[in-house]
Coordinates of C-alpha atoms in Angstrom, one line a residue:
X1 CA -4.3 14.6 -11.9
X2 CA -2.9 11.8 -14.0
X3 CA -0.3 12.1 -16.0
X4 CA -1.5 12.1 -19.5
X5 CA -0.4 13.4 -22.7
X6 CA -2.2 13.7 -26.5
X7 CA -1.3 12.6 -29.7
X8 CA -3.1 14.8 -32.1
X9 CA -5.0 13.4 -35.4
X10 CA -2.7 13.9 -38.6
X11 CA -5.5 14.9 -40.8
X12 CA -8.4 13.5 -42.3
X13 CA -9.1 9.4 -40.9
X14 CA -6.6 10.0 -38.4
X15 CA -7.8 10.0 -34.6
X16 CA -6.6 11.9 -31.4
X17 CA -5.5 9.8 -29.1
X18 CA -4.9 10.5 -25.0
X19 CA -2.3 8.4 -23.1
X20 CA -3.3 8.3 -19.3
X21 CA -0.6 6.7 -16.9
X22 CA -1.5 4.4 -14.2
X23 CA 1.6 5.0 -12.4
X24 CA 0.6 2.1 -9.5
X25 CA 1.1 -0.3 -12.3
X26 CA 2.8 1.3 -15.5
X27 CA -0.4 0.6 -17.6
X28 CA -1.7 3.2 -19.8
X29 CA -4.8 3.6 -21.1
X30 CA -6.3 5.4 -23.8
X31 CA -9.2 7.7 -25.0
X32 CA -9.3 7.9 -28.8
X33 CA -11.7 10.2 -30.5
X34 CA -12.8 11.0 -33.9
X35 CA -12.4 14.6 -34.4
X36 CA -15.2 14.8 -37.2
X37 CA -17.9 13.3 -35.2
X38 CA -17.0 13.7 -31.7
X39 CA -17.1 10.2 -31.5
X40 CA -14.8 8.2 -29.2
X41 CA -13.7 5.1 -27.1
X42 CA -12.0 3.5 -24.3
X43 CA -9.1 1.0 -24.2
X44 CA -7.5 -0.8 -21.4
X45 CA -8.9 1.2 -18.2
X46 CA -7.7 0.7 -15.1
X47 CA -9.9 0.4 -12.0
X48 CA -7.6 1.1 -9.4
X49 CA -6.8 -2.1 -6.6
X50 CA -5.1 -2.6 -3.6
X51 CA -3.6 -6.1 -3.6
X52 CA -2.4 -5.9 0.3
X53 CA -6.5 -4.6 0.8
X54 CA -8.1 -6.0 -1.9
X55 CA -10.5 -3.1 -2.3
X56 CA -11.0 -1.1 -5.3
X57 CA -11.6 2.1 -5.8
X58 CA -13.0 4.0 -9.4
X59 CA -10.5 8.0 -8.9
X60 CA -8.6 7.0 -12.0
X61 CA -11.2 5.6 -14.6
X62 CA -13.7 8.6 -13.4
X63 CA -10.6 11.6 -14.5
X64 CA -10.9 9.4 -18.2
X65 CA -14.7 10.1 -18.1
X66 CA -14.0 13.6 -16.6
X67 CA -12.0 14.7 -19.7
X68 CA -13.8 12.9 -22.4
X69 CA -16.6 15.2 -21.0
X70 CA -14.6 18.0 -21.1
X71 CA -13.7 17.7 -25.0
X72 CA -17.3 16.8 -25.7
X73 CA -16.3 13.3 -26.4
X74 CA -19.0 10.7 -27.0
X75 CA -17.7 7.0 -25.7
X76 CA -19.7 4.5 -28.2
X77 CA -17.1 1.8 -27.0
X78 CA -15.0 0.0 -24.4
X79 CA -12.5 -1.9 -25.5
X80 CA -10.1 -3.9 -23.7
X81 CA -7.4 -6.0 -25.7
X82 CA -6.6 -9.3 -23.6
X83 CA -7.6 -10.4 -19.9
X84 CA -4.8 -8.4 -18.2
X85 CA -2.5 -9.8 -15.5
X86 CA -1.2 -6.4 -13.9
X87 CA -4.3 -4.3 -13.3
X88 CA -8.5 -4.3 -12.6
X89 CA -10.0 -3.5 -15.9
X90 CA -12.8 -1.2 -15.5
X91 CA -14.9 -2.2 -18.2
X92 CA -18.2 -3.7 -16.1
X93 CA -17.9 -0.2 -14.5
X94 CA -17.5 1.5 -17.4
X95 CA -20.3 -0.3 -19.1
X96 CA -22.6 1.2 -15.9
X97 CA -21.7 4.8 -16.4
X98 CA -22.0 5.3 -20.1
X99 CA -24.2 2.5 -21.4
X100 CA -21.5 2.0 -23.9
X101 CA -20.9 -1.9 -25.1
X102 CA -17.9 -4.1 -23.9
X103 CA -15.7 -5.8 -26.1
X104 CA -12.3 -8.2 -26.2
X105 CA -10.5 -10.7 -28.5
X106 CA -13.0 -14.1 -28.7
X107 CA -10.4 -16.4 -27.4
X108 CA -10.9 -14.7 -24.0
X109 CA -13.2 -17.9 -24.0
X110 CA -10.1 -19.9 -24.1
X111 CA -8.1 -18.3 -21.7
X112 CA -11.2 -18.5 -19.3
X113 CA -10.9 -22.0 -19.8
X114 CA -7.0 -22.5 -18.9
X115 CA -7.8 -19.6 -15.6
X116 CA -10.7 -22.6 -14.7
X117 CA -8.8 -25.1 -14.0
X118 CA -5.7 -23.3 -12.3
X119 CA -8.6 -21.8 -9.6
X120 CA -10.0 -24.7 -9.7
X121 CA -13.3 -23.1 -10.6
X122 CA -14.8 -25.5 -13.3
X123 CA -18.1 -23.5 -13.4
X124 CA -16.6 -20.1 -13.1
X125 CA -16.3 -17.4 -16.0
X126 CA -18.8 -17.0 -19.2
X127 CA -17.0 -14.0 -21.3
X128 CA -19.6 -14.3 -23.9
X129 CA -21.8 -12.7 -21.3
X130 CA -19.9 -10.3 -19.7
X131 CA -18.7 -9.0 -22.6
X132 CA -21.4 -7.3 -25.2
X133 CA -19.0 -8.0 -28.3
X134 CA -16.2 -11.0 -28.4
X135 CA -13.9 -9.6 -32.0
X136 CA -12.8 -12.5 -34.2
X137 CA -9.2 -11.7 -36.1
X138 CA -10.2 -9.3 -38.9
X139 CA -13.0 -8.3 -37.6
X140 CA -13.9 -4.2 -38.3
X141 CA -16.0 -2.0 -36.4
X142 CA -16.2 1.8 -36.4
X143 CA -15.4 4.6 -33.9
X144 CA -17.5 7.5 -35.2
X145 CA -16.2 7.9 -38.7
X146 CA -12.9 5.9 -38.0
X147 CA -13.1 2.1 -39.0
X148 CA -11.7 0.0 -36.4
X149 CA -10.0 -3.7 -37.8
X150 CA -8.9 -5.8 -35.2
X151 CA -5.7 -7.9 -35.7
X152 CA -5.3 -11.0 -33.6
X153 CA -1.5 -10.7 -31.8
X154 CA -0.7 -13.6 -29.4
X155 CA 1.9 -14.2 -27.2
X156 CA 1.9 -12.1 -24.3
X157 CA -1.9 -14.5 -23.6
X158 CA -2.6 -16.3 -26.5
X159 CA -6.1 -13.9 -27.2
X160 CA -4.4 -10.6 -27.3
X161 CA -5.8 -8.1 -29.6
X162 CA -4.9 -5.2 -31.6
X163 CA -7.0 -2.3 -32.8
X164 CA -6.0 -0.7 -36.0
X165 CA -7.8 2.8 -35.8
X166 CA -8.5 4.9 -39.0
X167 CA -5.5 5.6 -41.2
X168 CA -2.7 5.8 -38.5
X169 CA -2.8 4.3 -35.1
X170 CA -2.5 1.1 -33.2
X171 CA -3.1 -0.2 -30.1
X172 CA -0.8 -3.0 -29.9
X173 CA -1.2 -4.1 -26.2
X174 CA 1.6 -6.0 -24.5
X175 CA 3.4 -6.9 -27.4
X176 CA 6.1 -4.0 -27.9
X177 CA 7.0 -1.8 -25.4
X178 CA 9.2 1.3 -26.4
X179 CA 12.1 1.0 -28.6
X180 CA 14.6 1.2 -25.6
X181 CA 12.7 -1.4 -23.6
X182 CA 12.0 -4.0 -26.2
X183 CA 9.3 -6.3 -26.1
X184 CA 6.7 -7.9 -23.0
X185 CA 6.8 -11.1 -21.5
X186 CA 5.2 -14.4 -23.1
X187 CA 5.2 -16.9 -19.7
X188 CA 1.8 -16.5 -18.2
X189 CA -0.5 -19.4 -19.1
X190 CA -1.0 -19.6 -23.1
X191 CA 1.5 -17.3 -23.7
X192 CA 4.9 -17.9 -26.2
X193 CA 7.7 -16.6 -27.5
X194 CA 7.4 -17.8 -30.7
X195 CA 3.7 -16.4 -31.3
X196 CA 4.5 -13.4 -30.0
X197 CA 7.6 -12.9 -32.4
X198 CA 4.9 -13.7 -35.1
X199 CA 2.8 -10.7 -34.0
X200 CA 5.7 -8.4 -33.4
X201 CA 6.2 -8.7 -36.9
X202 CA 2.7 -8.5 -38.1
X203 CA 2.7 -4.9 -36.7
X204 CA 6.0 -3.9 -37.9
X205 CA 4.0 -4.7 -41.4
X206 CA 1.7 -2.3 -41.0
X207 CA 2.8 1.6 -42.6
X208 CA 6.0 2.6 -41.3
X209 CA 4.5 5.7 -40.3
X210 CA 1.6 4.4 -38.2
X211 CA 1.6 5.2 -34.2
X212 CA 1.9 2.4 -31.6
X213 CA 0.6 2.9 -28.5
X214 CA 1.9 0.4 -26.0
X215 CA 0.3 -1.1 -23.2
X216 CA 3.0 -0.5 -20.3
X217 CA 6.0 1.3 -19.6
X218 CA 8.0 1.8 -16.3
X219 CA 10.7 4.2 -17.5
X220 CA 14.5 3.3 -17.9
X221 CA 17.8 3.9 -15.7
X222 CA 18.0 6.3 -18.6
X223 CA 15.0 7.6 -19.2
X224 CA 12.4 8.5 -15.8
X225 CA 9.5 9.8 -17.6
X226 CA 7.1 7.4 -18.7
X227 CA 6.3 7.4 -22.8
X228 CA 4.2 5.4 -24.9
X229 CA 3.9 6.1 -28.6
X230 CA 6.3 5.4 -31.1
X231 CA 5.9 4.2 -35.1
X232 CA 6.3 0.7 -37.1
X233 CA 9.2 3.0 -38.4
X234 CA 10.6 3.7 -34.8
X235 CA 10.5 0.2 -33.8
X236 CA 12.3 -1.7 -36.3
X237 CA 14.9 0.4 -36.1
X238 CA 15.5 0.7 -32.6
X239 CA 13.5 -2.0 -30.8
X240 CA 16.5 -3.5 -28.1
X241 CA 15.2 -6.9 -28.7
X242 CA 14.1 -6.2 -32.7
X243 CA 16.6 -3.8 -34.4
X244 CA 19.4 -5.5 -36.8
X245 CA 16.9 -8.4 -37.9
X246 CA 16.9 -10.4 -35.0
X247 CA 15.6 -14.1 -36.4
X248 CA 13.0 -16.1 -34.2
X249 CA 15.2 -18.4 -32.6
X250 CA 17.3 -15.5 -31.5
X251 CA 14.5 -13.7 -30.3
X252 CA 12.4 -17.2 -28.5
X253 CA 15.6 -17.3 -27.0
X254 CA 16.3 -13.8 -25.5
X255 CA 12.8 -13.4 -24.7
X256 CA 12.8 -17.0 -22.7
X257 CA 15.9 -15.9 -20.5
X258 CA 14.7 -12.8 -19.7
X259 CA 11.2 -14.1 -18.8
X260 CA 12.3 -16.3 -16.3
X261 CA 13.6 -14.2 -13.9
X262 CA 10.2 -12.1 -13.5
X263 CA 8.1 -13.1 -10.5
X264 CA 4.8 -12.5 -11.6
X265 CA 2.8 -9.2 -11.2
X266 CA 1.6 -8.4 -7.5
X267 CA -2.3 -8.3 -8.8
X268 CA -2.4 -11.2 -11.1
X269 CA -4.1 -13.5 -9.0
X270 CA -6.3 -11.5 -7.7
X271 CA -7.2 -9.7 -10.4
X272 CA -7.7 -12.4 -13.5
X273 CA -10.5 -13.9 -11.5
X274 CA -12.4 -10.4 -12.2
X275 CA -10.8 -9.4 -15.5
X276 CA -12.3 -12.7 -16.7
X277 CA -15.5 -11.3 -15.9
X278 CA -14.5 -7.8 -17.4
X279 CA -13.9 -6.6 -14.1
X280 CA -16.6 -7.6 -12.4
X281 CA -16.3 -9.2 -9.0
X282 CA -17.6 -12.7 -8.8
X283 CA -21.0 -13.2 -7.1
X284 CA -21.8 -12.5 -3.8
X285 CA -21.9 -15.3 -1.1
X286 CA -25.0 -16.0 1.7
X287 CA -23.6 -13.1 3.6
X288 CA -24.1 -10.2 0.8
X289 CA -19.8 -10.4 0.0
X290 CA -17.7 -11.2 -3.0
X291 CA -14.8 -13.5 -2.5
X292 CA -11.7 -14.3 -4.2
X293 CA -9.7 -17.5 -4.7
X294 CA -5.9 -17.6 -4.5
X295 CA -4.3 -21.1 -6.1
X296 CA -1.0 -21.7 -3.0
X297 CA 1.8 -23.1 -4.5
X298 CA 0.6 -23.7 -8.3
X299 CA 3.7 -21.0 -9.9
X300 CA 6.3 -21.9 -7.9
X301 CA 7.8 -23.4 -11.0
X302 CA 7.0 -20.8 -12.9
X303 CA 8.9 -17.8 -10.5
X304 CA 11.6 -19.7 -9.7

């Protein structure tokens, strides 16, 4: 079973939330519900993938579904919050079990454009189809009862999303991690330092009370259990690469060094091509199989 762990609603407009760890790639992903209407949704599945394979397989995203069930949980969304780099979204799947629509940030459309011409695949990718619902910056939905706003926080990829839910929780995607860790990387294609600062403190305005759920976490030397929620409160107090005021240039700085000794994630390649299409696989050729395209040579630069 995977690991997973609740965060219970604080009372009224405040949602449960369920942290499941993909432990192949330190992602988590979450089930929120509404616990007046039964109401919920998805954010940042993982469809599992073997890189040295490439074949896929559904165990993890079908234990989400599993549970939801379980609690009587009605999905009326997926959501993801950027194109990721480490892991197979599940969304297309997603979208074919429950009916529910697809959404991500609208400048997906931009990153599909950068991802075009490093595979050299000018005609490739149309996220305004794959995805039901492309969120502009300020945009608000509702889960249930819950209203939804969605905060635009570049850096990490420059269409990263976050989801403000009801009175008290945040899905800030790869922006923080946990307060011992300090922040994610801002090197792939699009990303920066500087925007990324920008929307660290952007969510550090919010309440100092609301509940952050982060996108990864891989434990410390310290610390071997994974965790993923902390508060605005939390994290500017303790964030390593946050805590005593740390100005931009310090932080462009720090965040720079560290990110260029990190080769990138095992899946990225592989797995952008299909995120970009919200997991699907790209079309089948003459002979009835998908096929992926692998750029030789083009982030040597970049990983060394």
């Amino acid at each position: 079973m995977t690991l997973h762990k609740t965060s219970p609603s604080r009372g009224p407009g405040s949602p449960d939330v369920t942290g499941f760890y993909d432990e192949d790639t330190g992602s988590i992903q979450y089930l929120i519900s509404d616990p007046d209407t039964g109401k919920g949704a998805l954010i940042d599945v993982v469809m599992g993938f073997d890189p040295a394979q490439a074949t896929t397989d559904t165990s993890g995203a079908e234990e989400i579904l599993q549970f939801a069930q379980k609690h009587n949980i009605e999905i009326e969304w997926v959501l993801d919050t950027h194109p990721h780099a480490d892991h197979l979204m599940a969304s297309s799947w997603l979208k074919q079990q429950l009916g529910a629509p697809t959404a991500i940030g609208e400048k997906v459309c931009e990153i599909a454009e950068l991802w075009r011409d490093l595979y050299h695949l000018p005609d490739a990718f149309a996220p305004e189809k794959d995805f039901d619902r492309l969120f502009a910056d300020g945009d608000e939905f509702k889960i249930g009862s819950l209203p939804v706003r969605v905060m635009l926080t570049p850096g990490h990829t420059l269409g990263s999303i976050t989801y403000v839910v009801g009175s008290d929780a945040a899905f800030v995607n790869d922006t923080f991690m946990q307060p011992d860790v300090g922040t994610s990387r801002a090197d792939f294609p699009g990303g920066s330092a500087g925007e990324l600062y920008d929307s660290l403190q952007e969510i550090l305005s919010l309440g100092d009370e609301t509940r952050l759920f982060i996108g990864h976490d891989y434990g410390t030397d310290e610390r071997e259990d994974p965790a993923w929620e902390s508060t605005a409160a939390e994290q500017r107090r303790e964030n390593k690469h946050l805590a005593g005021g740390t100005s931009k240039d310090a932080y462009i700085s720090l965040r720079e060094d560290r990110d260029r000794t990190l080769p990138l994630p095992d899946r990225m390649l592989h797995v952008l091509q299909m995120n970009l299409r919200a997991g699907r696989p790209p079309e089948p050729e003459s002979d009835g199989e998908s096929y992926l395209k692998i750029p030789l040579n083009r982030f040597e630069k970049e990983t060394s």
